[in-house]
Amino acid sequence: MTYCIGISLNDGLVLTSDSRTNAGIDHVSTYSKMNICKTNPDRLVVLMTAGNLATTQSVVEQVQRDMRDDSKTNLNNLNYMGDIADYVGDLLVNRIRRYTESSGFVPDASMILAGQIRGGRVRAFMIYPQGNHITTSEETPYLQIGESKYGKPVLDRFIDLETTLEDAAVCSLISMDSTMKSNASVGPPIEVLMYRKDALVIQSHYRFGPDHPYLLQIRQQWASQLYNAFRAMPPLPLVTS
Amino acid sequence: MTYCIGISLNDGLVLTSDSRTNAGIDHVSTYSKMNICKTNPDRLVVLMTAGNLATTQSVVEQVQRDMRDDSKTNLNNLNYMGDIADYVGDLLVNRIRRYTESSGFVPDASMILAGQIRGGRVRAFMIYPQGNHITTSEETPYLQIGESKYGKPVLDRFIDLETTLEDAAVCSLISMDSTMKSNASVGPPIEVLMYRKDALVIQSHYRFGPDHPYLLQIRQQWASQLYNAFRAMPPLPLVTS
């Protein structure tokens, strides 16, 4: 499986992804799910992917190939992030349909698209296997794909529109750590990308391997802080029903 | 939906359940999912239920009815908790099959069965809609049914065989709180049942309504402790790739 988080804040974007893939039980390997698209400098477009690896690889490849032919719809000649979400959604649903028709197997996948076009707003979309998409809101400024439930409570606690990029990045790493603790199909390297609004270039792109000291520090410190928090919980009341 | 946890420790059992049910979007109501079976005093049997309410209600009713007729297999004339799990599994799968055949709709449900028969070990089982079941292990001394993912990381962190009943009860309430924070389909009252090994009677049975001061205290204190833990996390390293 996979776990990717896209957070869209007043300050910009924080995108976080794991790197574990398995195409069948014997093909466990690592593969980056954070695709920074090589667009023109007037825009930044990042695509994170979850689900069937054959599907997501072929969609990402098609996106790249389309950019070399300006007679085609592509990331560079669309003027709105919403139109780019439609375009990527169409590629996705067509690719899934093609293999479903030929094999009967439905190679589902979903994606988080995030970025900004000069003059436009910072946007993030989650694209469903059906090709349609949702975006973030004031109340829920983040999107998740893959194994999303284990790491959701910590995002719900700490992320709102005012959160800084740095705090959101740390929170996304805690969310990733909780997920890895409870699900073997999500694993490092963990990538974190931070983008500050209107910069049109990436501010930082971290890649934390399994033994990266910062990842270990986050894991150990969060575990010991939670342990202390647990030890400090009030005892059950004595009155019982 | 539902969220129920069954923890089987060296000291005994801790069983925790929410009470939200919905049979269709307009039929949201509360309904206890913690069924303490009225067996003979040589045994204690508790059944927690998740899934289709019509299915689980009819299985629980059948279990109760069978106990009135000793010519039938029932909770009182079986000698092993494992046999009781088989018996309940059979009732469950038959009930699901009956409605599937007549309507085409599969009213799936799953259950946690826990308890002890005098002279036997304390046991807990998770019974699948297919009627088969798994039990706890040394490494994983707990079982979950319903919306299990949100609250799993905190159980993975703090629960092992040596955990006391009291600590496990608090941990299960934190797990329940995390789930309620991220999923609207799980809600109070929250029931917690503690059973000490070989007692054959329940030690305590708590029922916390939405405004119960202890539930609020757990929620607020856990939230503020987590916030402090989050604020204390080390900042991201400056070196970027």
Tab-separated table of C-alpha atoms in Angstrom:
chain	number	residue	atom	x	y	z
A	1	MET	CA	0.000	0.000	0.000
A	2	THR	CA	0.918	3.606	0.357
A	3	TYR	CA	0.303	6.609	2.533
A	4	CYS	CA	0.448	10.155	1.142
A	5	ILE	CA	-0.715	13.412	2.698
A	6	GLY	CA	-1.304	16.723	0.943
A	7	ILE	CA	-1.754	19.742	3.205
A	8	SER	CA	-2.811	23.104	1.763
A	9	LEU	CA	-2.222	25.962	4.211
A	10	ASN	CA	-2.366	29.742	4.080
A	11	ASP	CA	1.443	29.695	3.781
A	12	GLY	CA	1.638	27.063	1.060
A	13	LEU	CA	1.866	23.301	0.673
A	14	VAL	CA	3.298	20.403	2.652
A	15	LEU	CA	3.335	17.075	0.790
A	16	THR	CA	4.448	13.851	2.445
A	17	SER	CA	4.717	10.337	1.025
A	18	ASP	CA	6.081	6.921	1.897
A	19	SER	CA	7.961	4.738	-0.608
A	20	ARG	CA	6.831	1.157	-0.116
A	21	THR	CA	5.286	-0.605	-3.074
A	22	ASN	CA	4.336	-4.156	-3.675
A	23	ALA	CA	3.186	-5.557	-6.965
A	24	GLY	CA	2.377	-9.012	-5.678
A	25	ILE	CA	3.693	-10.377	-2.419
A	26	ASP	CA	7.180	-11.097	-3.812
A	27	HIS	CA	7.709	-7.720	-5.435
A	28	VAL	CA	8.085	-5.599	-2.354
A	29	SER	CA	10.338	-2.677	-3.120
A	30	THR	CA	10.722	1.034	-2.660
A	31	TYR	CA	9.559	3.534	-5.198
A	32	SER	CA	9.126	7.258	-4.840
A	33	LYS	CA	5.490	8.346	-5.009
A	34	MET	CA	6.355	12.054	-5.074
A	35	ASN	CA	6.469	13.140	-8.698
A	36	ILE	CA	7.660	16.717	-9.184
A	37	CYS	CA	6.634	17.484	-12.729
A	38	LYS	CA	9.144	19.289	-14.946
A	39	THR	CA	6.844	22.106	-16.063
A	40	ASN	CA	7.541	25.619	-17.289
A	41	PRO	CA	8.819	27.981	-14.559
A	42	ASP	CA	5.460	29.803	-14.312
A	43	ARG	CA	4.010	26.860	-12.384
A	44	LEU	CA	4.730	24.114	-9.898
A	45	VAL	CA	2.883	20.783	-10.181
A	46	VAL	CA	3.409	17.759	-7.924
A	47	LEU	CA	1.609	14.441	-8.269
A	48	MET	CA	1.539	11.851	-5.457
A	49	THR	CA	0.216	8.400	-6.303
A	50	ALA	CA	-1.392	5.450	-4.526
A	51	GLY	CA	-2.809	2.156	-5.720
A	52	ASN	CA	-1.879	-0.046	-8.644
A	53	LEU	CA	1.730	0.683	-9.574
A	54	ALA	CA	1.299	-0.167	-13.261
A	55	THR	CA	-1.550	2.346	-13.471
A	56	THR	CA	0.210	5.173	-11.648
A	57	GLN	CA	3.492	4.700	-13.519
A	58	SER	CA	1.750	4.825	-16.872
A	59	VAL	CA	-0.240	7.950	-15.954
A	60	VAL	CA	2.871	9.767	-14.733
A	61	GLU	CA	4.713	8.776	-17.905
A	62	GLN	CA	1.843	10.014	-20.066
A	63	VAL	CA	1.818	13.351	-18.213
A	64	GLN	CA	5.533	13.766	-18.933
A	65	ARG	CA	5.206	12.707	-22.574
A	66	ASP	CA	2.279	15.069	-23.225
A	67	MET	CA	4.450	18.003	-22.131
A	68	ARG	CA	6.777	17.399	-25.082
A	69	ASP	CA	3.950	17.962	-27.577
A	70	ASP	CA	2.253	21.326	-27.248
A	71	SER	CA	-0.495	20.355	-29.685
A	72	LYS	CA	-1.761	18.137	-26.890
A	73	THR	CA	-3.428	19.195	-23.647
A	74	ASN	CA	-0.663	19.171	-21.071
A	75	LEU	CA	0.503	20.601	-17.744
A	76	ASN	CA	1.979	23.688	-19.428
A	77	ASN	CA	-0.921	24.822	-21.603
A	78	LEU	CA	-3.728	24.559	-19.038
A	79	ASN	CA	-4.436	27.773	-17.150
A	80	TYR	CA	-6.035	26.511	-13.962
A	81	MET	CA	-5.033	23.855	-11.428
A	82	GLY	CA	-8.649	22.621	-11.588
A	83	ASP	CA	-8.269	21.988	-15.333
A	84	ILE	CA	-5.043	20.100	-14.650
A	85	ALA	CA	-6.945	17.950	-12.137
A	86	ASP	CA	-9.545	17.192	-14.848
A	87	TYR	CA	-6.804	16.322	-17.343
A	88	VAL	CA	-4.959	13.988	-14.949
A	89	GLY	CA	-8.294	12.460	-13.876
A	90	ASP	CA	-9.091	11.676	-17.530
A	91	LEU	CA	-5.705	10.001	-18.039
A	92	LEU	CA	-6.230	7.983	-14.861
A	93	VAL	CA	-9.728	6.750	-15.611
A	94	ASN	CA	-8.798	5.886	-19.216
A	95	ARG	CA	-5.792	3.870	-18.125
A	96	ILE	CA	-7.819	1.976	-15.502
A	97	ARG	CA	-10.595	1.304	-18.041
A	98	ARG	CA	-8.138	0.000	-20.632
A	99	TYR	CA	-6.796	-2.726	-18.359
A	100	THR	CA	-10.199	-3.509	-16.872
A	101	GLU	CA	-11.580	-4.164	-20.359
A	102	SER	CA	-8.694	-6.391	-21.402
A	103	SER	CA	-8.329	-8.391	-18.181
A	104	GLY	CA	-11.398	-8.007	-15.973
A	105	PHE	CA	-9.102	-6.877	-13.165
A	106	VAL	CA	-9.646	-3.289	-12.022
A	107	PRO	CA	-6.200	-1.744	-11.370
A	108	ASP	CA	-7.493	1.104	-9.203
A	109	ALA	CA	-5.348	4.060	-8.253
A	110	SER	CA	-5.833	7.505	-6.769
A	111	MET	CA	-3.687	10.611	-6.739
A	112	ILE	CA	-3.062	13.863	-4.945
A	113	LEU	CA	-2.327	16.746	-7.302
A	114	ALA	CA	-0.945	19.925	-5.752
A	115	GLY	CA	0.688	23.100	-6.942
A	116	GLN	CA	0.214	26.629	-8.183
A	117	ILE	CA	0.130	28.511	-11.487
A	118	ARG	CA	1.463	32.106	-11.427
A	119	GLY	CA	-1.357	34.491	-10.560
A	120	GLY	CA	-3.554	31.659	-9.283
A	121	ARG	CA	-4.113	30.176	-5.850
A	122	VAL	CA	-2.221	27.313	-4.268
A	123	ARG	CA	-4.399	24.221	-4.790
A	124	ALA	CA	-4.515	20.562	-3.822
A	125	PHE	CA	-6.861	17.907	-5.215
A	126	MET	CA	-7.491	14.286	-4.511
A	127	ILE	CA	-8.280	12.468	-7.764
A	128	TYR	CA	-10.431	9.337	-7.494
A	129	PRO	CA	-10.087	6.220	-9.675
A	130	GLN	CA	-13.275	7.439	-11.389
A	131	GLY	CA	-11.434	10.558	-12.575
A	132	ASN	CA	-13.349	13.095	-10.507
A	133	HIS	CA	-11.751	15.012	-7.661
A	134	ILE	CA	-12.223	16.885	-4.388
A	135	THR	CA	-10.196	19.718	-2.960
A	136	THR	CA	-9.335	20.927	0.538
A	137	SER	CA	-11.531	23.246	2.584
A	138	GLU	CA	-11.118	25.695	5.433
A	139	GLU	CA	-12.283	23.012	7.875
A	140	THR	CA	-10.266	20.188	6.325
A	141	PRO	CA	-7.119	21.634	4.796
A	142	TYR	CA	-5.591	18.227	4.044
A	143	LEU	CA	-6.133	15.248	1.746
A	144	GLN	CA	-4.934	11.666	2.150
A	145	ILE	CA	-4.578	8.674	-0.176
A	146	GLY	CA	-3.702	5.061	0.639
A	147	GLU	CA	-3.654	3.810	4.232
A	148	SER	CA	-5.190	6.994	5.549
A	149	LYS	CA	-7.002	6.063	8.763
A	150	TYR	CA	-4.189	5.257	11.207
A	151	GLY	CA	-2.625	8.682	10.779
A	152	LYS	CA	-5.803	10.759	10.567
A	153	PRO	CA	-6.407	11.530	14.274
A	154	VAL	CA	-3.113	13.408	14.676
A	155	LEU	CA	-3.836	15.530	11.569
A	156	ASP	CA	-7.328	16.291	12.878
A	157	ARG	CA	-5.804	17.479	16.146
A	158	PHE	CA	-3.096	19.814	14.884
A	159	ILE	CA	-3.664	20.962	11.306
A	160	ASP	CA	-5.615	24.078	10.431
A	161	LEU	CA	-5.159	26.767	7.787
A	162	GLU	CA	-2.923	28.850	10.060
A	163	THR	CA	-0.459	26.047	10.772
A	164	THR	CA	3.072	26.904	9.595
A	165	LEU	CA	4.738	24.807	6.902
A	166	GLU	CA	7.308	23.605	9.440
A	167	ASP	CA	4.695	22.489	12.006
A	168	ALA	CA	2.623	20.801	9.306
A	169	ALA	CA	5.721	18.931	8.094
A	170	VAL	CA	6.460	17.636	11.616
A	171	CYS	CA	2.787	16.688	12.081
A	172	SER	CA	2.774	14.801	8.781
A	173	LEU	CA	5.859	12.854	9.915
A	174	ILE	CA	4.114	11.903	13.175
A	175	SER	CA	1.064	10.832	11.157
A	176	MET	CA	3.365	8.741	8.934
A	177	ASP	CA	5.086	7.240	11.999
A	178	SER	CA	1.743	6.185	13.550
A	179	THR	CA	0.773	4.584	10.241
A	180	MET	CA	4.055	2.682	9.917
A	181	LYS	CA	3.667	1.472	13.499
A	182	SER	CA	0.292	-0.136	12.748
A	183	ASN	CA	0.620	-1.144	9.083
A	184	ALA	CA	3.465	-3.102	7.521
A	185	SER	CA	2.625	-1.991	3.989
A	186	VAL	CA	3.743	1.614	4.548
A	187	GLY	CA	7.490	2.249	4.819
A	188	PRO	CA	10.439	4.587	4.339
A	189	PRO	CA	12.087	6.443	2.708
A	190	ILE	CA	9.669	9.185	3.679
A	191	GLU	CA	9.662	12.257	1.473
A	192	VAL	CA	8.493	15.683	2.639
A	193	LEU	CA	8.142	18.582	0.270
A	194	MET	CA	7.512	22.138	1.439
A	195	TYR	CA	6.322	24.853	-0.936
A	196	ARG	CA	5.831	28.474	0.053
A	197	LYS	CA	2.952	30.306	-1.637
A	198	ASP	CA	3.856	32.270	-4.812
A	199	ALA	CA	7.469	31.044	-4.862
A	200	LEU	CA	6.859	28.723	-7.848
A	201	VAL	CA	9.931	26.757	-6.761
A	202	ILE	CA	10.177	24.140	-4.026
A	203	GLN	CA	11.415	25.445	-0.686
A	204	SER	CA	12.705	22.102	0.604
A	205	HIS	CA	12.507	18.459	-0.329
A	206	TYR	CA	13.483	16.007	2.411
A	207	ARG	CA	14.034	12.321	1.898
A	208	PHE	CA	14.359	10.388	5.160
A	209	GLY	CA	15.664	6.830	4.885
A	210	PRO	CA	14.749	4.196	7.519
A	211	ASP	CA	17.727	5.081	9.738
A	212	HIS	CA	17.778	8.819	9.216
A	213	PRO	CA	18.574	10.364	12.633
A	214	TYR	CA	15.726	12.870	12.384
A	215	LEU	CA	13.150	10.191	11.621
A	216	LEU	CA	14.441	8.131	14.560
A	217	GLN	CA	14.388	11.199	16.794
A	218	ILE	CA	10.762	11.989	15.867
A	219	ARG	CA	9.771	8.354	16.424
A	220	GLN	CA	11.508	7.985	19.798
A	221	GLN	CA	10.535	11.360	21.162
A	222	TRP	CA	6.882	11.004	20.107
A	223	ALA	CA	6.766	7.497	21.636
A	224	SER	CA	8.233	8.632	24.945
A	225	GLN	CA	6.054	11.756	25.103
A	226	LEU	CA	2.950	9.648	24.422
A	227	TYR	CA	4.051	7.196	27.079
A	228	ASN	CA	4.360	10.024	29.599
A	229	ALA	CA	0.988	11.391	28.523
A	230	PHE	CA	-0.543	7.940	28.978
A	231	ARG	CA	1.018	7.549	32.433
A	232	ALA	CA	-0.435	10.918	33.433
A	233	MET	CA	-4.030	9.991	32.539
A	234	PRO	CA	-6.497	10.167	35.424
A	235	PRO	CA	-7.459	6.751	36.870
A	236	LEU	CA	-10.902	5.323	36.198
A	237	PRO	CA	-13.564	6.572	38.593
A	238	LEU	CA	-14.474	4.223	41.432
A	239	VAL	CA	-18.213	4.487	40.959
A	240	THR	CA	-19.413	1.778	38.594
A	241	SER	CA	-22.812	1.094	37.165
B	1	MET	CA	-20.540	2.004	12.082
B	2	THR	CA	-19.124	0.770	15.329
B	3	TYR	CA	-15.895	0.433	17.194
B	4	CYS	CA	-15.297	-2.377	19.710
B	5	ILE	CA	-12.062	-3.538	21.322
B	6	GLY	CA	-11.462	-6.840	23.133
B	7	ILE	CA	-8.221	-7.040	25.136
B	8	SER	CA	-7.120	-10.348	26.673
B	9	LEU	CA	-4.393	-9.855	29.292
B	10	ASN	CA	-2.663	-12.025	31.857
B	11	ASP	CA	-4.941	-10.432	34.463
B	12	GLY	CA	-8.187	-10.877	32.526
B	13	LEU	CA	-10.321	-9.039	29.994
B	14	VAL	CA	-11.050	-5.428	29.089
B	15	LEU	CA	-13.911	-4.962	26.619
B	16	THR	CA	-14.835	-1.550	25.233
B	17	SER	CA	-17.612	-0.579	22.828
B	18	ASP	CA	-19.305	2.493	21.413
B	19	SER	CA	-23.084	2.761	20.995
B	20	ARG	CA	-23.798	4.470	17.688
B	21	THR	CA	-25.844	2.601	15.145
B	22	ASN	CA	-27.420	3.628	11.918
B	23	ALA	CA	-29.744	1.523	9.889
B	24	GLY	CA	-30.002	3.896	6.959
B	25	ILE	CA	-29.067	7.557	7.124
B	26	ASP	CA	-32.255	8.573	8.965
B	27	HIS	CA	-32.112	5.859	11.597
B	28	VAL	CA	-29.158	7.079	13.606
B	29	SER	CA	-29.563	6.038	17.181
B	30	THR	CA	-27.747	4.557	20.132
B	31	TYR	CA	-27.751	0.900	20.913
B	32	SER	CA	-25.515	-1.035	23.286
B	33	LYS	CA	-23.179	-3.408	21.499
B	34	MET	CA	-21.982	-5.018	24.733
B	35	ASN	CA	-24.107	-8.114	25.327
B	36	ILE	CA	-23.440	-9.806	28.649
B	37	CYS	CA	-25.007	-13.226	28.221
B	38	LYS	CA	-27.106	-14.571	31.094
B	39	THR	CA	-25.349	-17.919	31.411
B	40	ASN	CA	-24.959	-20.343	34.315
B	41	PRO	CA	-22.642	-19.062	37.073
B	42	ASP	CA	-19.803	-21.415	36.029
B	43	ARG	CA	-19.033	-19.184	33.063
B	44	LEU	CA	-18.927	-15.628	31.800
B	45	VAL	CA	-19.670	-14.915	28.135
B	46	VAL	CA	-19.764	-11.465	26.511
B	47	LEU	CA	-20.569	-10.759	22.876
B	48	MET	CA	-19.746	-7.438	21.191
B	49	THR	CA	-21.210	-6.824	17.743
B	50	ALA	CA	-20.456	-4.737	14.646
B	51	GLY	CA	-22.027	-4.504	11.237
B	52	ASN	CA	-25.607	-4.968	10.106
B	53	LEU	CA	-27.893	-4.330	13.074
B	54	ALA	CA	-30.646	-6.703	11.895
B	55	THR	CA	-28.087	-9.505	11.677
B	56	THR	CA	-26.456	-8.899	15.050
B	57	GLN	CA	-29.767	-8.424	16.870
B	58	SER	CA	-31.126	-11.691	15.494
B	59	VAL	CA	-27.962	-13.624	16.396
B	60	VAL	CA	-27.958	-12.274	19.955
B	61	GLU	CA	-31.641	-13.135	20.303
B	62	GLN	CA	-31.041	-16.658	19.020
B	63	VAL	CA	-28.174	-17.131	21.511
B	64	GLN	CA	-30.490	-16.128	24.344
B	65	ARG	CA	-33.359	-18.290	23.100
B	66	ASP	CA	-31.163	-21.383	22.688
B	67	MET	CA	-30.191	-21.163	26.368
B	68	ARG	CA	-33.821	-21.824	27.349
B	69	ASP	CA	-33.798	-25.205	25.600
B	70	ASP	CA	-31.089	-27.554	26.828
B	71	SER	CA	-31.755	-30.053	24.041
B	72	LYS	CA	-30.118	-27.481	21.772
B	73	THR	CA	-26.454	-26.543	21.589
B	74	ASN	CA	-26.137	-23.409	23.692
B	75	LEU	CA	-23.781	-21.267	25.778
B	76	ASN	CA	-24.347	-23.411	28.872
B	77	ASN	CA	-23.772	-26.899	27.480
B	78	LEU	CA	-20.577	-26.241	25.532
B	79	ASN	CA	-17.384	-26.949	27.468
B	80	TYR	CA	-14.850	-24.772	25.677
B	81	MET	CA	-14.847	-21.115	24.679
B	82	GLY	CA	-13.557	-22.257	21.255
B	83	ASP	CA	-16.694	-24.383	20.797
B	84	ILE	CA	-18.830	-21.399	21.766
B	85	ALA	CA	-17.018	-19.357	19.089
B	86	ASP	CA	-17.872	-22.086	16.525
B	87	TYR	CA	-21.515	-22.096	17.662
B	88	VAL	CA	-21.906	-18.309	17.451
B	89	GLY	CA	-20.043	-18.311	14.117
B	90	ASP	CA	-22.541	-20.831	12.735
B	91	LEU	CA	-25.502	-18.732	13.875
B	92	LEU	CA	-23.912	-15.645	12.309
B	93	VAL	CA	-23.124	-17.152	8.935
B	94	ASN	CA	-26.546	-18.825	8.699
B	95	ARG	CA	-28.332	-15.584	9.445
B	96	ILE	CA	-26.285	-13.670	6.882
B	97	ARG	CA	-26.875	-16.401	4.272
B	98	ARG	CA	-30.606	-16.387	4.884
B	99	TYR	CA	-31.000	-12.710	4.053
B	100	THR	CA	-28.476	-12.827	1.229
B	101	GLU	CA	-30.490	-15.573	-0.473
B	102	SER	CA	-33.809	-13.807	-0.083
B	103	SER	CA	-32.685	-10.289	-1.013
B	104	GLY	CA	-29.300	-10.361	-2.743
B	105	PHE	CA	-28.044	-7.886	-0.139
B	106	VAL	CA	-25.280	-9.240	2.123
B	107	PRO	CA	-25.975	-8.012	5.687
B	108	ASP	CA	-22.428	-8.579	6.965
B	109	ALA	CA	-21.571	-8.483	10.621
B	110	SER	CA	-18.672	-9.493	12.844
B	111	MET	CA	-18.388	-10.108	16.559
B	112	ILE	CA	-15.970	-10.282	19.440
B	113	LEU	CA	-16.692	-13.157	21.826
B	114	ALA	CA	-14.876	-13.099	25.165
B	115	GLY	CA	-15.123	-14.867	28.483
B	116	GLN	CA	-14.120	-17.843	30.567
B	117	ILE	CA	-15.539	-21.234	31.600
B	118	ARG	CA	-14.559	-22.482	35.082
B	119	GLY	CA	-11.303	-24.454	34.835
B	120	GLY	CA	-10.533	-23.058	31.395
B	121	ARG	CA	-8.495	-20.100	30.216
B	122	VAL	CA	-9.737	-16.569	29.624
B	123	ARG	CA	-10.344	-16.319	25.871
B	124	ALA	CA	-11.290	-13.732	23.266
B	125	PHE	CA	-12.235	-14.393	19.641
B	126	MET	CA	-13.068	-12.273	16.671
B	127	ILE	CA	-15.756	-13.966	14.580
B	128	TYR	CA	-15.831	-13.108	10.877
B	129	PRO	CA	-19.003	-12.847	8.741
B	130	GLN	CA	-17.917	-16.195	7.251
B	131	GLY	CA	-18.316	-17.832	10.664
B	132	ASN	CA	-14.640	-18.617	11.286
B	133	HIS	CA	-12.628	-16.864	13.969
B	134	ILE	CA	-9.224	-15.769	15.206
B	135	THR	CA	-8.004	-15.322	18.751
B	136	THR	CA	-5.448	-13.082	20.462
B	137	SER	CA	-1.743	-13.882	20.717
B	138	GLU	CA	1.153	-12.960	22.963
B	139	GLU	CA	2.272	-10.358	20.422
B	140	THR	CA	-1.210	-9.020	19.701
B	141	PRO	CA	-3.349	-9.391	22.826
B	142	TYR	CA	-6.259	-7.411	21.415
B	143	LEU	CA	-8.965	-7.713	18.763
B	144	GLN	CA	-10.982	-4.964	17.093
B	145	ILE	CA	-14.180	-4.856	15.052
B	146	GLY	CA	-15.750	-1.962	13.141
B	147	GLU	CA	-13.831	1.268	12.557
B	148	SER	CA	-10.594	-0.189	13.852
B	149	LYS	CA	-7.801	1.727	12.137
B	150	TYR	CA	-7.984	5.187	13.719
B	151	GLY	CA	-7.540	3.805	17.216
B	152	LYS	CA	-5.001	1.069	16.444
B	153	PRO	CA	-1.711	2.999	16.830
B	154	VAL	CA	-2.359	3.820	20.497
B	155	LEU	CA	-3.175	0.157	21.272
B	156	ASP	CA	-0.002	-0.950	19.466
B	157	ARG	CA	2.015	1.436	21.605
B	158	PHE	CA	0.740	0.565	25.068
B	159	ILE	CA	-0.932	-2.835	25.236
B	160	ASP	CA	0.955	-6.029	26.017
B	161	LEU	CA	0.079	-9.127	28.065
B	162	GLU	CA	1.433	-7.569	31.277
B	163	THR	CA	-0.704	-4.420	31.051
B	164	THR	CA	-3.045	-4.057	34.039
B	165	LEU	CA	-6.810	-4.083	33.550
B	166	GLU	CA	-6.952	-0.458	34.682
B	167	ASP	CA	-4.265	0.734	32.224
B	168	ALA	CA	-5.828	-1.242	29.391
B	169	ALA	CA	-9.207	0.336	30.148
B	170	VAL	CA	-7.734	3.851	29.998
B	171	CYS	CA	-5.857	2.974	26.787
B	172	SER	CA	-9.042	1.646	25.190
B	173	LEU	CA	-10.815	4.909	26.051
B	174	ILE	CA	-8.020	6.919	24.399
B	175	SER	CA	-8.288	4.634	21.364
B	176	MET	CA	-12.061	5.256	21.338
B	177	ASP	CA	-11.532	9.018	21.691
B	178	SER	CA	-9.123	9.111	18.713
B	179	THR	CA	-11.666	7.177	16.656
B	180	MET	CA	-14.548	9.483	17.591
B	181	LYS	CA	-12.383	12.489	16.704
B	182	SER	CA	-11.837	11.238	13.149
B	183	ASN	CA	-15.043	9.332	12.402
B	184	ALA	CA	-18.577	10.589	12.877
B	185	SER	CA	-20.100	7.100	12.822
B	186	VAL	CA	-18.656	6.111	16.217
B	187	GLY	CA	-20.171	7.707	19.297
B	188	PRO	CA	-21.030	7.521	23.002
B	189	PRO	CA	-22.196	6.136	25.335
B	190	ILE	CA	-18.944	4.233	25.661
B	191	GLU	CA	-19.081	1.027	27.668
B	192	VAL	CA	-16.053	-0.503	29.378
B	193	LEU	CA	-16.183	-3.905	31.016
B	194	MET	CA	-13.376	-5.246	33.191
B	195	TYR	CA	-13.154	-8.919	34.098
B	196	ARG	CA	-10.502	-10.369	36.412
B	197	LYS	CA	-9.309	-13.901	35.558
B	198	ASP	CA	-11.109	-16.773	37.358
B	199	ALA	CA	-13.663	-14.472	39.023
B	200	LEU	CA	-16.517	-15.621	36.730
B	201	VAL	CA	-18.307	-12.382	37.565
B	202	ILE	CA	-17.735	-8.936	36.074
B	203	GLN	CA	-15.460	-6.677	38.103
B	204	SER	CA	-16.781	-3.402	36.711
B	205	HIS	CA	-19.013	-2.210	33.939
B	206	TYR	CA	-18.766	1.477	33.088
B	207	ARG	CA	-21.113	3.337	30.812
B	208	PHE	CA	-19.883	6.818	29.914
B	209	GLY	CA	-22.442	9.127	28.294
B	210	PRO	CA	-21.313	11.960	25.984
B	211	ASP	CA	-20.969	14.438	28.856
B	212	HIS	CA	-19.611	12.109	31.511
B	213	PRO	CA	-16.933	14.070	33.404
B	214	TYR	CA	-14.406	11.223	33.178
B	215	LEU	CA	-14.778	10.918	29.396
B	216	LEU	CA	-14.374	14.702	29.080
B	217	GLN	CA	-11.351	14.618	31.368
B	218	ILE	CA	-9.668	11.860	29.321
B	219	ARG	CA	-10.426	13.743	26.104
B	220	GLN	CA	-9.175	17.115	27.309
B	221	GLN	CA	-6.120	15.838	29.116
B	222	TRP	CA	-5.048	13.598	26.215
B	223	ALA	CA	-5.550	16.492	23.771
B	224	SER	CA	-3.486	18.901	25.860
B	225	GLN	CA	-0.749	16.349	26.532
B	226	LEU	CA	-0.523	15.555	22.817
B	227	TYR	CA	-0.385	19.242	22.052
B	228	ASN	CA	2.527	19.666	24.451
B	229	ALA	CA	4.235	16.609	22.963
B	230	PHE	CA	3.769	18.062	19.477
B	231	ARG	CA	5.162	21.451	20.538
B	232	ALA	CA	8.211	19.692	21.988
B	233	MET	CA	9.098	17.869	18.742
B	234	PRO	CA	12.536	18.702	17.340
B	235	PRO	CA	12.490	21.096	14.357
B	236	LEU	CA	13.209	19.787	10.870
B	237	PRO	CA	16.923	19.597	10.059
B	238	LEU	CA	18.293	22.441	7.961
B	239	VAL	CA	20.090	20.223	5.450
B	240	THR	CA	17.813	19.518	2.509
B	241	SER	CA	18.290	17.341	-0.520
